[in-house]
Amino acid sequence: MAELSATPSVQPGSAGLAPLPASPRLRRAWGPAFEAILIPLGAILLALVLFGLFCKAQGQDPFKVYASIYKASFGSWFAFQNTLMRTAPLMLTALCTALPARLGMIVIGNEGALVMGGIGAVIAGLAVPAWPHHLALGFMALSGIVWGGLWISLSAGLRQYRGVNETISSLLLNYISIAILNHLVNGPMKDPTSLNKPSSFPIAEEIMLGRITFGDFTMRVHWGLAFGLVACVILWFLMQRTTFGFQARFIGANPKAARLGGLPVNRTTLITCFLAGGCAGVAGMVEVAAVHGRANESLAAGFGYAGILVAFVARFHPLAIVPVSLLLGGILASSGILQRAHKLPDSTSLVFQGLVFLVILFSDSLYGRFKIFKP
Amino acid sequence: MTLIPPENLERFTQAPASLDLYRITKKFGDFTAADEISLTVPPGTVHALLGENGAGKSTLVKCVMGFHPATSGEIMVGGHVREIQHPSDARKYGIGMVYQHFTLVPSMTVTENLVLSRPDVPAAVNWKRETARLEEFMATEAPFKVPLHKRASELAAGEKQKTEILKQLYLKSRILILDEPTSVLTPAEATEVLALLRQMTVAGRLSIIIITHKFREVFSFADDVTVLRRGKLAGQGKVKDLDRDSLAAMMMGGTSSAKPVPSAPRATTSTSSRRTALRVKQLSVLGDNGLTAVKDVSFELAEGEVLGIAGVAGNGQRELMEVLGGQRPAATGSLEAHGQPYHGTRRDILAHQFHTLPEEPLRNACAPMLSMAENIALRTFDQPPQARWKWLLNFRAIRKSALPLIEAYSIKTRGPDTPIRDLSGGNVQRAILARELSTLPLKILVVSEPCFGLDFAATDFVHQKITEARDRGVAVLVVSSDLDELLKITDRLLVMSGGQITYETPTATADLAVIGTHMAGHG
Ligand SMILES: Nc1ncnc2c1ncn2[C@@H]1O[C@H](COP(=O)(O)OP(=O)(O)OP(=O)(O)O)[C@@H](O)[C@H]1O
Ligand SMILES: [Mg+2]
């Protein structure tokens, strides 16, 4: 039976595509890679069509809407920097879903881990206002990693030792973290001068995370972008090229067989989830140290949830997260223009994200169905 | 042995259609797994499909079942060419399959299993009506009985396989395809199930294609036989015109005949003078259902000894294996390796060179999606040269160390990068055996059903490897439901029944009748 279920039932002609004119050898080498790229691309195209219909129903010309989106995200250097600023936290929060996925877990606690990381960073920043710039930033980042990491490890621990579903627990932890944030900024950490938007005390100006500069050339984009890139590359390397990553992939593929090899299933799971939460925590630290300068409800701006989307579109591949974050960063950057130029409601960008998510989830069922990708 | 009363056979009326395969070819990319195979199954006959591991037997019948459509060729049912693109098509033409492994849902009763397997089962099942219908089927059509309200998990292996067959009859399949159906059964159960089927074919009620590695089953059970070799037709004919040697020659391409490897001389030193490698102390284990599956089991395994555990499958052997392999916690009791407490951590495994190979390797010992090389590296990936500085993977070394094993264990694969789930059943077994047996410093080896699904040449090869390991001083424990195998390779035998060790005997002086009564739980 096991032998059989491994072979998905493929119906010929189920794909209405002409076969690739490649030799079998070429196809064997590249078929899976093509599949992994073309299916998400096709899915995004379908989402674009669906969103176009939505715009049409709202009385807008979809082509004009898309032109505006392009202009507001990639159309100019200014717009592109706007996009990049959103790309940074997306890369980090996406890793929070992508890493545990290698272990066969679906973690969606990105938003919560980001918030906890932000809180941790503020506390660290407030504790050491007079430290040298780099040291203070390092301390804040570390604190963000630990807070975010422990937050997701909590989910992992509940799963490994208590059998609680990690998807549900991490989702619920999101709400708890936001409640903790609200409690802190309305209570013990409240800055009395923040009236209409309760916030924590601000961290010192001197230890804020600066903008990216090359010589005299300064971007509006902060160093968080580099953090995201580096994290994606390091974690790709960790999962793909190290013995730890091998363990994690083996556990993800069959925990029972992993136990047979004496692999530390619980420890690997906890560490991976710690790293995943740590990434989202860094996203929170970046938001605090580079953007807001304090902790308040702006931390929970939805980068965590958008990160789930990025991870799914990237099929949990740490390197694929980079371009996908860029794309989604562009969409987020353009949400303002939709409202201003096209009178579409503010949440339209969410509709678009939701559509992409649904179509991507659906497209997951298509892998292995198209004969042309078969080696 | 139960026999079907003649009147039951009479009631079971619908006759099977003839089945013809005409030049069936199945390609996976540029690899041809089945090459222009033709065969005919007249109504009421048994057709055996033989061939070494990876010959293409499963591939061929999966084409007939519509699991993957053939690349070219035609399938004729009752003389008409039929398109079979999907398992539901096969069902429509009355073709059904029984697998090596059970497909019943363990927690459901036999009734529930049968009713829910129907393709037209409604969203809301009227259980009263369905049960009545099923009882009518049992009373009027079913040639033999199974306990309808027992849970599938409570059935013995033979009963389960009978239920699987009955399920196919209930689904109105008149052409049955059996893929190594007897590997999970004891010889007695196998004989019983095959005899029932034989009776039904003789009465003209059923046609059968059976894949098997056991010549005994071919000769006592089949009318015709087709032998495949590397995807090609190697021979075909009436069983009564053939003998063992000519079949073996066809399978192996004439190069080797079925000469049983003489079992290596047994080590002569008495067990008591050798060092104890593994000690199992008063071990109790809970099964999946929370009930005690292994009760207070104690035994010792010495270096340079092959100890066998005989028993009917389902008497706690699987749970015992899982504890030895670190896949299940013990409820009480403990393990000791070389005199030290053993917990199955990676460090313990390395320190004692203690390898375990459970049954059904694809489910219990492999990461199906990972490549064969990666699966073979499970024991060694964190040791140099596969790991540099304990941390960095060296893929080149991982692939390179798989290559000689592919050679030595003649694993049929397109290369070390093939996902292991694309290998044939027997080749998965070979790959995992290679992983567990090939480490030189190996000290303790525990295997369950080591020759499951292997062809006879590979079986002899594995037995030889086990004997070699023993002669090197490795302590070997073999759990098997195949008593012949145990008698051939072990030095000492334990019998397990009802979760307990009920009998112990040196193999040289073993009395089959006594072992049999203990296996049946009448010790
Ligand atoms: N889905 C697949 N993709 C690629 N190759 C496959 C696939 N399924 C089977 N093969 C290859 O086809 C060959 C025949 O496999 P098959 O399962 O038919 O062997 P078999 O005769 O049933 O052997 P066994 O006795 O070991 O079960 C094998 O070499 C196997 O690796
Ligand atoms: Mg097979």
mmCIF file of C-alpha atoms in Angstrom, chain A residues 93-331:
data_model
loop_
_atom_site.group_PDB
_atom_site.id
_atom_site.type_symbol
_atom_site.label_atom_id
_atom_site.label_comp_id
_atom_site.label_asym_id
_atom_site.label_seq_id
_atom_site.Cartn_x
_atom_site.Cartn_y
_atom_site.Cartn_z
ATOM 1 C CA THR A 93 8.534 37.011 9.240
ATOM 2 C CA ALA A 94 8.293 34.613 6.273
ATOM 3 C CA LEU A 95 11.173 32.608 7.717
ATOM 4 C CA CYS A 96 9.045 32.082 10.812
ATOM 5 C CA THR A 97 6.685 29.895 8.764
ATOM 6 C CA ALA A 98 9.217 28.527 6.290
ATOM 7 C CA LEU A 99 11.641 26.928 8.760
ATOM 8 C CA PRO A 100 9.173 24.854 10.794
ATOM 9 C CA ALA A 101 7.599 23.784 7.496
ATOM 10 C CA ARG A 102 10.759 21.806 6.859
ATOM 11 C CA LEU A 103 9.814 19.767 9.915
ATOM 12 C CA GLY A 104 6.310 19.282 8.626
ATOM 13 C CA MET A 105 4.832 21.937 10.930
ATOM 14 C CA ILE A 106 2.592 24.817 9.910
ATOM 15 C CA VAL A 107 3.371 27.714 12.241
ATOM 16 C CA ILE A 108 1.385 30.915 11.810
ATOM 17 C CA GLY A 109 2.492 32.752 14.941
ATOM 18 C CA ASN A 110 4.584 35.236 12.950
ATOM 19 C CA GLU A 111 2.668 38.304 14.052
ATOM 20 C CA GLY A 112 2.934 37.336 17.712
ATOM 21 C CA ALA A 113 6.629 36.600 17.497
ATOM 22 C CA LEU A 114 7.191 39.930 15.758
ATOM 23 C CA VAL A 115 5.341 41.774 18.523
ATOM 24 C CA MET A 116 7.216 39.915 21.257
ATOM 25 C CA GLY A 117 10.509 40.629 19.505
ATOM 26 C CA GLY A 118 9.566 44.307 19.345
ATOM 27 C CA ILE A 119 8.758 44.367 23.052
ATOM 28 C CA GLY A 120 12.024 42.605 23.835
ATOM 29 C CA ALA A 121 13.951 45.089 21.719
ATOM 30 C CA VAL A 122 12.348 48.098 23.410
ATOM 31 C CA ILE A 123 13.083 46.743 26.862
ATOM 32 C CA ALA A 124 16.682 46.080 25.877
ATOM 33 C CA GLY A 125 16.989 49.515 24.244
ATOM 34 C CA LEU A 126 15.561 51.276 27.277
ATOM 35 C CA ALA A 127 17.923 49.372 29.539
ATOM 36 C CA VAL A 128 21.101 50.466 27.750
ATOM 37 C CA PRO A 129 20.500 53.980 26.358
ATOM 38 C CA ALA A 130 24.115 54.971 26.759
ATOM 39 C CA TRP A 131 25.849 51.953 25.237
ATOM 40 C CA PRO A 132 27.856 52.426 22.054
ATOM 41 C CA HIS A 133 25.677 52.369 18.937
ATOM 42 C CA HIS A 134 26.586 48.939 17.558
ATOM 43 C CA LEU A 135 26.677 47.239 20.917
ATOM 44 C CA ALA A 136 23.270 48.576 21.849
ATOM 45 C CA LEU A 137 21.825 47.498 18.526
ATOM 46 C CA GLY A 138 23.343 44.043 18.910
ATOM 47 C CA PHE A 139 21.843 43.797 22.373
ATOM 48 C CA MET A 140 18.432 44.838 21.111
ATOM 49 C CA ALA A 141 18.606 42.351 18.238
ATOM 50 C CA LEU A 142 19.611 39.582 20.616
ATOM 51 C CA SER A 143 16.755 40.433 22.907
ATOM 52 C CA GLY A 144 14.370 40.422 19.938
ATOM 53 C CA ILE A 145 15.622 37.003 18.868
ATOM 54 C CA VAL A 146 15.254 35.541 22.342
ATOM 55 C CA TRP A 147 11.755 36.922 22.915
ATOM 56 C CA GLY A 148 10.467 35.950 19.499
ATOM 57 C CA GLY A 149 12.297 32.636 19.605
ATOM 58 C CA LEU A 150 10.934 31.618 22.980
ATOM 59 C CA TRP A 151 7.459 32.605 21.834
ATOM 60 C CA ILE A 152 7.453 30.126 18.935
ATOM 61 C CA SER A 153 9.343 27.529 20.983
ATOM 62 C CA LEU A 154 6.364 27.626 23.309
ATOM 63 C CA SER A 155 4.203 26.395 20.449
ATOM 64 C CA ALA A 156 6.777 23.760 19.552
ATOM 65 C CA GLY A 157 7.031 22.588 23.153
ATOM 66 C CA LEU A 158 3.268 22.316 23.465
ATOM 67 C CA ARG A 159 3.259 20.162 20.354
ATOM 68 C CA GLN A 160 6.169 17.896 21.220
ATOM 69 C CA TYR A 161 5.374 17.344 24.878
ATOM 70 C CA ARG A 162 1.634 17.880 25.069
ATOM 71 C CA GLY A 163 0.360 17.020 21.602
ATOM 72 C CA VAL A 164 -1.198 20.429 20.996
ATOM 73 C CA ASN A 165 -1.581 21.344 17.342
ATOM 74 C CA GLU A 166 1.087 23.946 16.564
ATOM 75 C CA THR A 167 -1.005 25.830 14.017
ATOM 76 C CA ILE A 168 -3.785 26.517 16.499
ATOM 77 C CA SER A 169 -1.499 27.291 19.419
ATOM 78 C CA SER A 170 0.671 29.689 17.422
ATOM 79 C CA LEU A 171 -2.412 31.446 16.079
ATOM 80 C CA LEU A 172 -3.784 31.897 19.584
ATOM 81 C CA LEU A 173 -0.417 33.088 20.822
ATOM 82 C CA ASN A 174 -0.732 35.965 18.332
ATOM 83 C CA TYR A 175 -3.703 37.313 20.246
ATOM 84 C CA ILE A 176 -1.989 36.835 23.562
ATOM 85 C CA SER A 177 1.095 38.708 22.435
ATOM 86 C CA ILE A 178 -0.988 41.655 21.253
ATOM 87 C CA ALA A 179 -2.782 41.657 24.595
ATOM 88 C CA ILE A 180 0.561 41.681 26.372
ATOM 89 C CA LEU A 181 1.693 44.577 24.204
ATOM 90 C CA ASN A 182 -1.475 46.534 25.002
ATOM 91 C CA HIS A 183 -1.095 45.831 28.675
ATOM 92 C CA LEU A 184 2.507 47.007 28.706
ATOM 93 C CA VAL A 185 1.975 50.221 26.757
ATOM 94 C CA ASN A 186 -1.093 51.119 28.755
ATOM 95 C CA GLY A 187 0.468 50.138 32.060
ATOM 96 C CA PRO A 188 3.993 49.593 33.264
ATOM 97 C CA MET A 189 5.779 50.897 30.162
ATOM 98 C CA LYS A 190 3.441 53.749 29.288
ATOM 99 C CA ASP A 191 4.961 57.016 28.199
ATOM 100 C CA PRO A 192 2.585 59.644 29.710
ATOM 101 C CA THR A 193 3.224 61.986 26.762
ATOM 102 C CA SER A 194 1.773 59.524 24.278
ATOM 103 C CA LEU A 195 -1.860 60.483 24.532
ATOM 104 C CA ASN A 196 -3.977 59.329 21.631
ATOM 105 C CA LYS A 197 -1.733 56.365 20.805
ATOM 106 C CA PRO A 198 -0.517 54.690 23.961
ATOM 107 C CA SER A 199 3.152 53.843 23.519
ATOM 108 C CA SER A 200 6.168 52.798 25.502
ATOM 109 C CA PHE A 201 8.923 55.244 26.323
ATOM 110 C CA PRO A 202 11.024 55.882 23.224
ATOM 111 C CA ILE A 203 14.502 54.432 22.893
ATOM 112 C CA ALA A 204 17.385 56.887 22.682
ATOM 113 C CA GLU A 205 17.869 58.556 19.290
ATOM 114 C CA GLU A 206 21.556 57.542 19.329
ATOM 115 C CA ILE A 207 20.894 53.820 19.309
ATOM 116 C CA MET A 208 18.337 53.773 16.485
ATOM 117 C CA LEU A 209 19.055 51.617 13.435
ATOM 118 C CA GLY A 210 20.232 53.862 10.599
ATOM 119 C CA ARG A 211 19.714 54.000 6.878
ATOM 120 C CA ILE A 212 21.769 52.113 4.351
ATOM 121 C CA THR A 213 24.648 54.271 3.090
ATOM 122 C CA PHE A 214 27.372 53.698 0.543
ATOM 123 C CA GLY A 215 29.894 56.536 0.768
ATOM 124 C CA ASP A 216 27.827 59.706 0.299
ATOM 125 C CA PHE A 217 24.902 57.843 -1.124
ATOM 126 C CA THR A 218 22.158 57.364 1.423
ATOM 127 C CA MET A 219 19.002 55.376 0.856
ATOM 128 C CA ARG A 220 15.804 55.911 2.737
ATOM 129 C CA VAL A 221 15.881 52.191 3.369
ATOM 130 C CA HIS A 222 17.190 51.081 6.763
ATOM 131 C CA TRP A 223 19.638 48.283 7.500
ATOM 132 C CA GLY A 224 16.787 45.929 8.294
ATOM 133 C CA LEU A 225 16.836 44.959 4.619
ATOM 134 C CA ALA A 226 20.353 43.600 5.030
ATOM 135 C CA PHE A 227 19.291 41.707 8.166
ATOM 136 C CA GLY A 228 16.549 40.019 6.155
ATOM 137 C CA LEU A 229 18.817 39.086 3.264
ATOM 138 C CA VAL A 230 21.502 37.724 5.541
ATOM 139 C CA ALA A 231 18.972 35.719 7.555
ATOM 140 C CA CYS A 232 17.535 34.137 4.404
ATOM 141 C CA VAL A 233 20.953 33.103 3.130
ATOM 142 C CA ILE A 234 22.207 31.810 6.484
ATOM 143 C CA LEU A 235 19.081 29.809 7.162
ATOM 144 C CA TRP A 236 19.053 28.397 3.651
ATOM 145 C CA PHE A 237 22.599 27.249 4.267
ATOM 146 C CA LEU A 238 21.681 25.835 7.658
ATOM 147 C CA MET A 239 18.753 23.807 6.346
ATOM 148 C CA GLN A 240 20.364 22.648 3.108
ATOM 149 C CA ARG A 241 24.041 22.227 3.804
ATOM 150 C CA THR A 242 24.535 21.342 7.458
ATOM 151 C CA THR A 243 24.034 18.227 9.518
ATOM 152 C CA PHE A 244 21.449 20.098 11.557
ATOM 153 C CA GLY A 245 19.430 20.813 8.421
ATOM 154 C CA PHE A 246 19.723 17.178 7.378
ATOM 155 C CA GLN A 247 18.289 16.128 10.716
ATOM 156 C CA ALA A 248 15.457 18.593 10.363
ATOM 157 C CA ARG A 249 14.606 17.446 6.851
ATOM 158 C CA PHE A 250 14.735 13.813 7.861
ATOM 159 C CA ILE A 251 12.446 14.480 10.810
ATOM 160 C CA GLY A 252 10.094 16.412 8.562
ATOM 161 C CA ALA A 253 9.973 13.548 6.073
ATOM 162 C CA ASN A 254 9.391 10.789 8.635
ATOM 163 C CA PRO A 255 9.797 11.343 12.376
ATOM 164 C CA LYS A 256 9.540 7.629 13.056
ATOM 165 C CA ALA A 257 12.514 6.852 10.847
ATOM 166 C CA ALA A 258 14.396 9.763 12.383
ATOM 167 C CA ARG A 259 13.910 8.223 15.842
ATOM 168 C CA LEU A 260 15.312 4.980 14.494
ATOM 169 C CA GLY A 261 18.513 6.845 13.691
ATOM 170 C CA GLY A 262 18.550 8.296 17.200
ATOM 171 C CA LEU A 263 18.019 11.802 15.890
ATOM 172 C CA PRO A 264 16.966 14.194 18.664
ATOM 173 C CA VAL A 265 13.464 14.918 17.350
ATOM 174 C CA ASN A 266 12.306 17.134 20.189
ATOM 175 C CA ARG A 267 15.503 19.132 20.421
ATOM 176 C CA THR A 268 15.712 19.734 16.679
ATOM 177 C CA THR A 269 12.098 20.838 16.607
ATOM 178 C CA LEU A 270 12.576 23.246 19.497
ATOM 179 C CA ILE A 271 15.750 24.745 18.065
ATOM 180 C CA THR A 272 14.259 25.171 14.602
ATOM 181 C CA CYS A 273 11.199 26.850 16.031
ATOM 182 C CA PHE A 274 13.406 29.054 18.202
ATOM 183 C CA LEU A 275 15.309 30.203 15.129
ATOM 184 C CA ALA A 276 12.060 30.749 13.250
ATOM 185 C CA GLY A 277 10.577 32.838 16.036
ATOM 186 C CA GLY A 278 13.916 34.611 16.385
ATOM 187 C CA CYS A 279 13.660 35.786 12.775
ATOM 188 C CA ALA A 280 10.222 37.258 13.353
ATOM 189 C CA GLY A 281 11.594 38.744 16.566
ATOM 190 C CA VAL A 282 14.309 40.511 14.603
ATOM 191 C CA ALA A 283 11.583 41.880 12.339
ATOM 192 C CA GLY A 284 9.992 43.363 15.467
ATOM 193 C CA MET A 285 13.343 44.737 16.593
ATOM 194 C CA VAL A 286 13.872 46.353 13.186
ATOM 195 C CA GLU A 287 10.419 47.927 13.270
ATOM 196 C CA VAL A 288 11.178 49.339 16.705
ATOM 197 C CA ALA A 289 14.770 50.389 16.168
ATOM 198 C CA ALA A 290 14.476 51.714 12.621
ATOM 199 C CA VAL A 291 10.899 52.872 12.213
ATOM 200 C CA HIS A 292 8.820 53.533 15.319
ATOM 201 C CA GLY A 293 11.461 54.086 17.958
ATOM 202 C CA ARG A 294 9.029 52.740 20.559
ATOM 203 C CA ALA A 295 6.566 49.935 21.058
ATOM 204 C CA ASN A 296 2.918 50.560 20.280
ATOM 205 C CA GLU A 297 0.062 48.995 18.398
ATOM 206 C CA SER A 298 1.703 49.931 15.075
ATOM 207 C CA LEU A 299 3.955 46.930 15.646
ATOM 208 C CA ALA A 300 1.067 44.626 14.800
ATOM 209 C CA ALA A 301 0.672 46.119 11.340
ATOM 210 C CA GLY A 302 0.135 42.815 9.567
ATOM 211 C CA PHE A 303 3.691 42.044 8.457
ATOM 212 C CA GLY A 304 3.418 38.801 10.374
ATOM 213 C CA TYR A 305 0.345 37.616 8.512
ATOM 214 C CA ALA A 306 1.745 38.776 5.184
ATOM 215 C CA GLY A 307 4.858 36.750 5.999
ATOM 216 C CA ILE A 308 2.754 33.568 6.092
ATOM 217 C CA LEU A 309 1.656 34.352 2.564
ATOM 218 C CA VAL A 310 5.233 34.942 1.450
ATOM 219 C CA ALA A 311 6.373 31.630 2.934
ATOM 220 C CA PHE A 312 3.632 29.699 1.158
ATOM 221 C CA VAL A 313 4.242 31.371 -2.194
ATOM 222 C CA ALA A 314 7.961 30.682 -1.824
ATOM 223 C CA ARG A 315 7.144 27.047 -1.011
ATOM 224 C CA PHE A 316 9.088 27.451 2.238
ATOM 225 C CA HIS A 317 12.373 27.869 0.409
ATOM 226 C CA PRO A 318 14.496 30.439 2.285
ATOM 227 C CA LEU A 319 16.075 31.856 -0.888
ATOM 228 C CA ALA A 320 12.809 32.049 -2.803
ATOM 229 C CA ILE A 321 11.515 34.170 0.073
ATOM 230 C CA VAL A 322 13.670 37.072 -1.118
ATOM 231 C CA PRO A 323 12.011 37.742 -4.498
ATOM 232 C CA VAL A 324 8.545 36.909 -3.169
ATOM 233 C CA SER A 325 8.988 39.402 -0.318
ATOM 234 C CA LEU A 326 9.971 42.006 -2.861
ATOM 235 C CA LEU A 327 6.800 41.358 -4.854
ATOM 236 C CA LEU A 328 4.536 41.457 -1.853
ATOM 237 C CA GLY A 329 6.412 44.471 -0.489
ATOM 238 C CA GLY A 330 5.454 46.215 -3.702
ATOM 239 C CA ILE A 331 1.819 45.317 -3.282
#
